[in-house]
Coordinates of C-alpha atoms in Angstrom, one line a residue:
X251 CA 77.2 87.7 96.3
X252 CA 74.0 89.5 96.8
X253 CA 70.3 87.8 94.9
X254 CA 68.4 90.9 94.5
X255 CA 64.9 90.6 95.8
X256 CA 62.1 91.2 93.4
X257 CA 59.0 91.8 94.3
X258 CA 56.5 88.8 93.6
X259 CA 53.6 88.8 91.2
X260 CA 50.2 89.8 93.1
X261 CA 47.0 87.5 92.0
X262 CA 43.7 89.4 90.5
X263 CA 40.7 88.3 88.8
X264 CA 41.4 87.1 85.6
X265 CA 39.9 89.2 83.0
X266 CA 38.5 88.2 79.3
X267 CA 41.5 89.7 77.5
X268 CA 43.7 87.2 79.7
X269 CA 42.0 84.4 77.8
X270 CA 44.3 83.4 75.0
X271 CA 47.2 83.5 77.2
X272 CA 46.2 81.9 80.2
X273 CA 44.6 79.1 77.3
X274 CA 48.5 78.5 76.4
X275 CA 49.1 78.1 80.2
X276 CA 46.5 76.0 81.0
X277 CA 47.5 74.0 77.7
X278 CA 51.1 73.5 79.1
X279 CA 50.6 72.8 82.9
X280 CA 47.6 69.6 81.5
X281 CA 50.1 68.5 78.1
X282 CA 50.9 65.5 80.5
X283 CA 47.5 65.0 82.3
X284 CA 46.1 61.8 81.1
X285 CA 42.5 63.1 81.4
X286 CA 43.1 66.6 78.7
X287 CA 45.6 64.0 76.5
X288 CA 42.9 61.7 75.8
X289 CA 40.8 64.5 75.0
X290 CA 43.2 66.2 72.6
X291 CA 44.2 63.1 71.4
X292 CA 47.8 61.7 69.3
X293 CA 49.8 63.8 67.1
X294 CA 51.6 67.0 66.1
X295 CA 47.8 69.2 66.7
X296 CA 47.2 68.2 70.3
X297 CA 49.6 71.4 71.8
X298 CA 46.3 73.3 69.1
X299 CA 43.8 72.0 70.4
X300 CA 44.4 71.6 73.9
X301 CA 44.9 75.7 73.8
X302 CA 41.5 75.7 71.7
X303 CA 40.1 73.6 74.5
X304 CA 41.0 75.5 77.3
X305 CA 40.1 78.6 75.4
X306 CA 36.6 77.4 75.2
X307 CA 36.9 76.2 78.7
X308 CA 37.8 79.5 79.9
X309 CA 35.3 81.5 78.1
X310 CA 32.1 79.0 78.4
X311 CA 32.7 76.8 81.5
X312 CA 34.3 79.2 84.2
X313 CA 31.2 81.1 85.3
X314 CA 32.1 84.3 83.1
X315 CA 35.7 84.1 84.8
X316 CA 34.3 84.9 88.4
X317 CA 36.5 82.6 90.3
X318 CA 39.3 82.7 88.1
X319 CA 43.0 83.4 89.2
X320 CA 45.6 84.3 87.6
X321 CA 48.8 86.4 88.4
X322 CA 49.6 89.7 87.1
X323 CA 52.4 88.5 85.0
X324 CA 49.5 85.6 83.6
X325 CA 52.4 82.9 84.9
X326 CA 49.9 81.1 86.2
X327 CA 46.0 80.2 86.7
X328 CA 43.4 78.3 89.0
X329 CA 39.9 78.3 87.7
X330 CA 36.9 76.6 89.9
X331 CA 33.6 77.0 90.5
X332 CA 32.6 78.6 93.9
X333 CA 30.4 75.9 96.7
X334 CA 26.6 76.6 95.4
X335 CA 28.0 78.1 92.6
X336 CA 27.0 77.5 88.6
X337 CA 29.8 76.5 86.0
X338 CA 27.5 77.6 83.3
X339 CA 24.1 78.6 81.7
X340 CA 22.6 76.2 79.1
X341 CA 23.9 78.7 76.4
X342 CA 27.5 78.3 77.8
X343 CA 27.4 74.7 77.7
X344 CA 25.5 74.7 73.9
X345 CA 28.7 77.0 72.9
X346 CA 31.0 75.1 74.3
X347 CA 29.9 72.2 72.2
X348 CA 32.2 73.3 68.9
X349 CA 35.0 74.1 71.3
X350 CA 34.8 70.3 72.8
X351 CA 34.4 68.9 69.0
X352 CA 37.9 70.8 68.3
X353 CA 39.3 69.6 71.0
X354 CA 38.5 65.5 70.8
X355 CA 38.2 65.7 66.7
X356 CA 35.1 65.3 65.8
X357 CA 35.3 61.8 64.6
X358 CA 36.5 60.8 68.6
X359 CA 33.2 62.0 69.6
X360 CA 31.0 59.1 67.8
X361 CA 33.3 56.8 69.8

């Protein structure tokens, strides 16, 4: 019996329409991470706003995307910031503030 060969996915740059999709990957590879779970929190929304975190994450704390990974079939991503480089401007951090409230619940925040 014969496996036929495929030809695997290359990696690029990800790209800001790759966003909502590599949030849902992101979302599943850290649904176990205790770091991201105690952000998202208990209960039936965590899978919501783990994506909504990672979203936010994508778009205001990876350095507009420019060492972001992903592959061309969006499988997969690895996101870091570059030696010497900046995660993100002031503004990126002040509109990543309603994405982090989203994530943790609001209430959390106070705690």
């Amino acid at each position: 019996m014969s496996i036929p060969i495929t030809t695997p996915p290359s990696i690029r740059l990800a790209r800001k329409e790759d966003i909502p999709v590599l949030a849902e990957v992101m979302a599943r590879a850290f649904a176990q991470d205790p770091f991201f779970s105690w952000f998202a929190g208990p209960g039936s929304g965590a899978p919501e706003r783990m994506r909504t975190g990672w979203n936010g994450l994508l778009r205001h704390a990876s350095a507009g995307l420019a060492a972001t990974y992903t592959t061309t079939d969006l499988a997969g991503a690895a996101m870091w910031i570059p030696p010497g480089g900046k995660a993100s401007t002031t503004l990126d951090s002040l509109r990543l503030t309603p994405t982090l409230g989203r994530l943790t619940g609001w209430g959390r925040l106070r705690e």
